[in-house]
Coordinates of C-alpha atoms and ligand atoms in Angstrom, one line a residue:
X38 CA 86.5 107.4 134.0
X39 CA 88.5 104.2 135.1
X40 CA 92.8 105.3 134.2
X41 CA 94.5 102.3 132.4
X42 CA 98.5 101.9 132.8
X43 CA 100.4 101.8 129.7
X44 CA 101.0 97.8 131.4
X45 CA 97.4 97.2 132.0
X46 CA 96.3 98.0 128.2
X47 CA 99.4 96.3 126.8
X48 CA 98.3 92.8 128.7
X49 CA 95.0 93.5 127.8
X50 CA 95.2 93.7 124.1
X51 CA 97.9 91.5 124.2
X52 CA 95.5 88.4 122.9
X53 CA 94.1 90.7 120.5
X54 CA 97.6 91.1 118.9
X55 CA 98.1 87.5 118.8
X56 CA 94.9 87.3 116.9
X57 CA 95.4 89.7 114.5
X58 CA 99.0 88.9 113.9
X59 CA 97.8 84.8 112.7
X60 CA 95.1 86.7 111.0
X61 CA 98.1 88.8 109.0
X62 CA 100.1 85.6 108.9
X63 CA 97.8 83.8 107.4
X64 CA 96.2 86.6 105.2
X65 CA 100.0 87.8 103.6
X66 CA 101.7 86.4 100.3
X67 CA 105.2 86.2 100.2
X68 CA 106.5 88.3 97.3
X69 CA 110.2 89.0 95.9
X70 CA 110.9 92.8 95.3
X71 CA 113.3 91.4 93.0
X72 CA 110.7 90.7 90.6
X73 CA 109.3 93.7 90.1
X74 CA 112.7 95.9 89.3
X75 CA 113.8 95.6 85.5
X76 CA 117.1 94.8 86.6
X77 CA 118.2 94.4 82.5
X78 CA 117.4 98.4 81.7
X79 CA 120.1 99.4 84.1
X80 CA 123.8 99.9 83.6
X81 CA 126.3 102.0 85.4
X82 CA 126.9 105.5 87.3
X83 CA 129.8 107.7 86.7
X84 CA 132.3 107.9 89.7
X85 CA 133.4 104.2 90.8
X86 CA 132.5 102.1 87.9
X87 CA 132.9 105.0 85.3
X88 CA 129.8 104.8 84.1
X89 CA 127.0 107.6 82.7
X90 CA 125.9 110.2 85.0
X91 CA 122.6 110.5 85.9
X92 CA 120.6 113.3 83.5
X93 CA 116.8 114.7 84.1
X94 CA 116.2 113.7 80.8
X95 CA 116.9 109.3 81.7
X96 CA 113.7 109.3 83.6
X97 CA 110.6 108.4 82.1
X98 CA 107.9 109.7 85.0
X99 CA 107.0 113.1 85.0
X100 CA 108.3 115.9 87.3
X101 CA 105.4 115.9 89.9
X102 CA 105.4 111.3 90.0
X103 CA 109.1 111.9 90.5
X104 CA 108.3 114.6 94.1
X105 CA 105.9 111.6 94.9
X106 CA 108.2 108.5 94.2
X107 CA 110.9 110.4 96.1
X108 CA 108.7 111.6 99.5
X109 CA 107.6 107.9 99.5
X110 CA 110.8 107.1 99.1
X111 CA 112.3 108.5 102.1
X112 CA 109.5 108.2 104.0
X113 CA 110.3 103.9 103.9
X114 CA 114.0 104.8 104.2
X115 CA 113.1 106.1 107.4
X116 CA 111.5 103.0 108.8
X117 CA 114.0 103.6 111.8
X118 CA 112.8 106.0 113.4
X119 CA 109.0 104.9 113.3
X120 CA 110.6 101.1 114.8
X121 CA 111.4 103.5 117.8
X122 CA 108.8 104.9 117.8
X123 CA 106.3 101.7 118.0
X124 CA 109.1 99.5 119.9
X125 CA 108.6 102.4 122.6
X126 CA 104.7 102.2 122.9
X127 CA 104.3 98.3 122.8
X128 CA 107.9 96.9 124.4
X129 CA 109.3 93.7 122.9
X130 CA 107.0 91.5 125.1
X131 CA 104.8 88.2 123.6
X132 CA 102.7 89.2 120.5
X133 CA 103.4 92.4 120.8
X134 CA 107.3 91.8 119.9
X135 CA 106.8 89.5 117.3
X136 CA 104.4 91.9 115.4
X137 CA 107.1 94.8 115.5
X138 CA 109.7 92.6 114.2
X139 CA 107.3 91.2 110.9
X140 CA 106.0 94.4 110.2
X141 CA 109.8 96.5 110.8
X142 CA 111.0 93.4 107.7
X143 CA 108.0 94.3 105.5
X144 CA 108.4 97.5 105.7
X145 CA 111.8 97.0 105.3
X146 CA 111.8 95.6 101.8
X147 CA 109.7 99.3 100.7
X148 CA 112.5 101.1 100.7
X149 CA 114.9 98.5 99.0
X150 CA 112.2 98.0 95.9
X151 CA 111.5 101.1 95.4
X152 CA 114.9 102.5 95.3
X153 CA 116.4 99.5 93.1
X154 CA 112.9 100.3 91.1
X155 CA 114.3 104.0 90.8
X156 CA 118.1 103.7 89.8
X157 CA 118.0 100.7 88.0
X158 CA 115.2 102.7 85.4
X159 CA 116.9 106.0 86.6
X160 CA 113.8 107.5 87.3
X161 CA 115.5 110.0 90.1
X162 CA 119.0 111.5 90.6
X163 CA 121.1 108.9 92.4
X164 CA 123.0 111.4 94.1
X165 CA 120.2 113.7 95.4
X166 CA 118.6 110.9 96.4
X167 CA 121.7 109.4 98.7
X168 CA 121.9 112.6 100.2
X169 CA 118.0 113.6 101.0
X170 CA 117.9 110.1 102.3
X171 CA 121.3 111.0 104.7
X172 CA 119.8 114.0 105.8
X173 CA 116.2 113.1 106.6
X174 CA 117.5 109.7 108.2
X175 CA 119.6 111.8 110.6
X176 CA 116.9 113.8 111.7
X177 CA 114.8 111.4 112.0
X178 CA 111.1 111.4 113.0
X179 CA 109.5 112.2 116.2
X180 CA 105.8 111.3 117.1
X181 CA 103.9 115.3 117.8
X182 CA 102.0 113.2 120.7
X183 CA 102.7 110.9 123.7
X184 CA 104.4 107.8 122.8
X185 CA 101.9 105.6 124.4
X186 CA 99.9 102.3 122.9
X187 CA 96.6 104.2 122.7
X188 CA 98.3 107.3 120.4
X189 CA 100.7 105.1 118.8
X190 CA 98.1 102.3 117.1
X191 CA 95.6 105.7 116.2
X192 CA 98.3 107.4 114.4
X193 CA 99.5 104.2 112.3
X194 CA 96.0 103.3 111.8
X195 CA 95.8 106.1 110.0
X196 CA 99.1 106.3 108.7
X197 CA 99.4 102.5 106.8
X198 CA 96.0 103.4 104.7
X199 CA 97.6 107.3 104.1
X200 CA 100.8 105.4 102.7
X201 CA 98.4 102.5 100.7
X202 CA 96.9 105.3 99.1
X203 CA 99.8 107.6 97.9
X204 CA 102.0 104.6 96.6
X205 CA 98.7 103.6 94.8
X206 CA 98.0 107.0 93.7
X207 CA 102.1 107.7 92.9
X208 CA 102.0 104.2 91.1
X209 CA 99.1 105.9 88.7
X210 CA 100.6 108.9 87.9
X211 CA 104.0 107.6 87.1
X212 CA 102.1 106.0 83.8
X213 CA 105.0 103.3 83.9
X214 CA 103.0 99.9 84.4
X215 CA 106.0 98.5 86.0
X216 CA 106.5 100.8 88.8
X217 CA 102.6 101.1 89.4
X218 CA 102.5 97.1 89.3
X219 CA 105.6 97.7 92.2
X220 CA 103.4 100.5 93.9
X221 CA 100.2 98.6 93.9
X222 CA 102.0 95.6 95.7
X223 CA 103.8 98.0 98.1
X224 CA 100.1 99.3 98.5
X225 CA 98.8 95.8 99.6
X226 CA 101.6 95.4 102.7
X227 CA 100.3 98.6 103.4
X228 CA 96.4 97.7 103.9
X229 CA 97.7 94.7 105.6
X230 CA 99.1 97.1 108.4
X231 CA 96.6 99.2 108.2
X232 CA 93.7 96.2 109.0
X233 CA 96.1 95.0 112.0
X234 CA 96.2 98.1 113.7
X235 CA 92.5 98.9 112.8
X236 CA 91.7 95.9 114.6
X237 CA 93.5 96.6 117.8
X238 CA 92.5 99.8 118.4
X239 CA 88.7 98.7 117.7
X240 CA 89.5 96.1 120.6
X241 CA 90.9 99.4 122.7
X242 CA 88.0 101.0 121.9
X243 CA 85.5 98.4 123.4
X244 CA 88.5 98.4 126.5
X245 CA 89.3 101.9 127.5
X246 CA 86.6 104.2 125.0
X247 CA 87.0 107.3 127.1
X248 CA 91.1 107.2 126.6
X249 CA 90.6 105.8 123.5
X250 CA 88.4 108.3 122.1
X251 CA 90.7 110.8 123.6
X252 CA 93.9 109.4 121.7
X253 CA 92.2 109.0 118.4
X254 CA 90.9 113.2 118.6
X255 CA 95.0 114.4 119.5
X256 CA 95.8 112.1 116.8
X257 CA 93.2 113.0 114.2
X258 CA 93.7 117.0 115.3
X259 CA 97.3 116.9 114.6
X260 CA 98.2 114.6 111.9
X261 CA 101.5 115.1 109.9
X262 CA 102.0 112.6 107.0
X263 CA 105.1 110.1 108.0
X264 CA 108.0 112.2 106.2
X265 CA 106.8 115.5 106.9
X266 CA 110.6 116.5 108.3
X267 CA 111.7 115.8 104.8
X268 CA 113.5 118.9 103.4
X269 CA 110.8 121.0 101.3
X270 CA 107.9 119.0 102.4
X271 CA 105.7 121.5 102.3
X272 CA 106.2 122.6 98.5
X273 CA 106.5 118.8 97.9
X274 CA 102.9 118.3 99.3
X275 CA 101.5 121.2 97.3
X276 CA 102.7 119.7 94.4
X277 CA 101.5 116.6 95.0
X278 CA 98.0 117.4 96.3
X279 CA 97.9 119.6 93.0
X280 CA 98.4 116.3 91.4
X281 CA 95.3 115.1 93.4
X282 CA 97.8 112.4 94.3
X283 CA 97.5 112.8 98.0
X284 CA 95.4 116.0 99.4
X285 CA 92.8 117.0 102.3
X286 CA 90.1 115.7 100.3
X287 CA 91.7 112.3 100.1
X288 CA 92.4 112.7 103.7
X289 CA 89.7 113.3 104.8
X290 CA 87.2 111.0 102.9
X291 CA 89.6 108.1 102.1
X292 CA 92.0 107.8 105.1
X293 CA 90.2 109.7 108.4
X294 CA 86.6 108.9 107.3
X295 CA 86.7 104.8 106.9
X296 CA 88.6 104.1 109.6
X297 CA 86.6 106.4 112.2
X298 CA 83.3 104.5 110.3
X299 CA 84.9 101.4 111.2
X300 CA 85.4 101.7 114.7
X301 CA 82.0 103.4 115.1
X302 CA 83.4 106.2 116.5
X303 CA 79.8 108.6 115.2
X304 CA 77.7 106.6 117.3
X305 CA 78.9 104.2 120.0
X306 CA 77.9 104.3 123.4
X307 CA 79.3 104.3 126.7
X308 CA 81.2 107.4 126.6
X309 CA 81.5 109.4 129.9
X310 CA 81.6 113.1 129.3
X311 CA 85.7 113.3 128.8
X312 CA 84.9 111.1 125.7
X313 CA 81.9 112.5 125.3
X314 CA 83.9 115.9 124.6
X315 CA 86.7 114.2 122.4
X316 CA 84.3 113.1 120.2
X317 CA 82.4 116.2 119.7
X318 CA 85.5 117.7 118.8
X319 CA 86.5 115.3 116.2
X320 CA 82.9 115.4 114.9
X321 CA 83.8 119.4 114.0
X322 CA 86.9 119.3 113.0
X323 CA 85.7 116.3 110.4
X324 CA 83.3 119.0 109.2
X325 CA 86.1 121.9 109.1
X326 CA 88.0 119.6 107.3
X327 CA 85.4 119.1 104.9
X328 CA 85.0 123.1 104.2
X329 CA 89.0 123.2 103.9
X330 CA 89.3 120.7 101.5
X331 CA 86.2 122.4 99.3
X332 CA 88.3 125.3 99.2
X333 CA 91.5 124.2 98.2
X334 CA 89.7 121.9 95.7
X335 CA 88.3 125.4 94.4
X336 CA 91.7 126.9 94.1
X337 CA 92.7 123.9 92.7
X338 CA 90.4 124.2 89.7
X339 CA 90.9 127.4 89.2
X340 CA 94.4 127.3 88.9
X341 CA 93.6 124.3 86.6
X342 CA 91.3 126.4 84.2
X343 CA 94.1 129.2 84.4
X344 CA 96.9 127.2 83.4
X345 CA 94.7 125.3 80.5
X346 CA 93.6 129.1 79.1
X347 CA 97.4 130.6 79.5
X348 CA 99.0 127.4 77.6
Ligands
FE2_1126 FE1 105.7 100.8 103.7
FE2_1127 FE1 103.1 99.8 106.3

């Protein structure tokens, strides 16, 4: 199995970024958060301005679209700390540069809608909010695998349609047609960035497959949802894959499944037997994954027929 340098694959994909970057170019609409935020529903907080507080009872999305709106929410506010993370696996060279500096202002513009979406409709307490966002900005997040190019495109391959999906998903269950309508153009940045990186690593693949099909099995094997360092993520997530707004079956069949289909990962040649191996391993952890999510799609029901017999 031929070793590439982090240098080596970087030049070498290099001319597949620039493709895919005019392809982005050219395949993105400008749009205007400012459109999409009801800016005449809102009026003013208590504490500077003297205006009302902030009460539960303002916000018209239930409890469980509020958890979601808020983990998406902080999960775009910390847009820093993934721009470290990707400036550190591809460097601020050629195509490479220019990509992480188009996709860091798209991103960027997430977070603003969605919180000027929130507190303008006061859909979520301002002040919990402020101070969530402090805390999870501060600790920031830190990749569970080597910062290299192979790791870093697998994970936000993965990640961009993840995010697409729970802001569409979010957007649905908020049953506010002007948030979903913000949600569902969030949701089309996001598929954007998903395609991109999609693309490269289908170009790494055909490069380096052994390394390649080594990165996408750590990746696959340990993925944590961008925000999982939020305070109470893990009751958040319960609550939201009750929801069926973002769970393992989704995971699994609408984020993990397409994109391995798309790079052909099943049943491409020209593996040695290091990637050989990899893939193997990602073949049964795809099936484990499958019995796991049966289960908690079980439980799930039950708790459903429970809940619909107690009330
Ligand atoms: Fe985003
Ligand atoms: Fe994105």
């Amino acid at each position: 199995m031929r070793h590439w340098t982090q240098i080596e694959l970087l030049a070498e994909l290099e001319p597949v970024v620039a493709r895919e970057l005019d392809r982005h170019l050219g395949a993105a609409r400008e749009w205007f958060p400012h459109e999409y935020v009801p800016w005449s529903e809102g009026r003013n907080f208590d504490g500077v301005l003297g205006g009302d507080a902030w009460d539960p009872s303002q916000s018209r999305v239930s409890d469980v679209a509020r958890t979601a709106l808020v983990v998406n929410l902080l999960t775009e506010d910390n847009l820093p700390s993934y721009h470290r993370d990707i400036y550190e696996s591809f460097g601020a060279d050629g195509a490479w540069g220019t990509w992480i500096g188009r996709w860091t202002a798209e991103e960027g513009r997430h977070g603003m809608a969605i919180r000027d979406y929130l507190l303008t409709t006061r859909a979520v307490d301002p002040v919990a909010l402020e101070r969530e966002r402090m805390g999870h900005m501060t600790q920031g997040f830190a990749s569970p695998y080597e910062l290299d190019v192979l790791h870093t495109v697998a994970y936000v391959s993965f990640q961009e349609l993840a995010t697409r999906i729970s802001h569409r998903n979010t957007g649905r269950h908020t049953h506010d047609p002007m948030c979903e309508q913000l949600l569902t153009r969030i949701a089309q940045d996001e598929n954007l960035h998903m395609v991109f990186y999609r693309n490269v690593l289908a170009a790494a693949l055909e490069l380096a497959p052994d390394e390649t099909m080594q990165a996408v099995w750590d990746v696959v094997s340990t993925f944590q949802m961008p925000g999982n360092t939020i305070d109470g993520f893990t009751r958040r997530s319960v609550q939201i894959a009750m929801a069926g707004i973002y769970d393992l079956r989704i995971h699994r069949d609408e984020v993990l499944a397409p994109v391995l289909r798309s790079w052909g990962v099943w049943d491409r040649g020209g593996l040695s037997s290091e990637g050989e191996q990899a893939r193997e391993k990602l073949g049964s952890h795809f099936e484990e994954l499958d019995r796991q999510a049966a289960r908690f799609e079980e439980r799930r029901a039950a708790r459903q027929t429970r809940a619909a017999e107690v009330s």
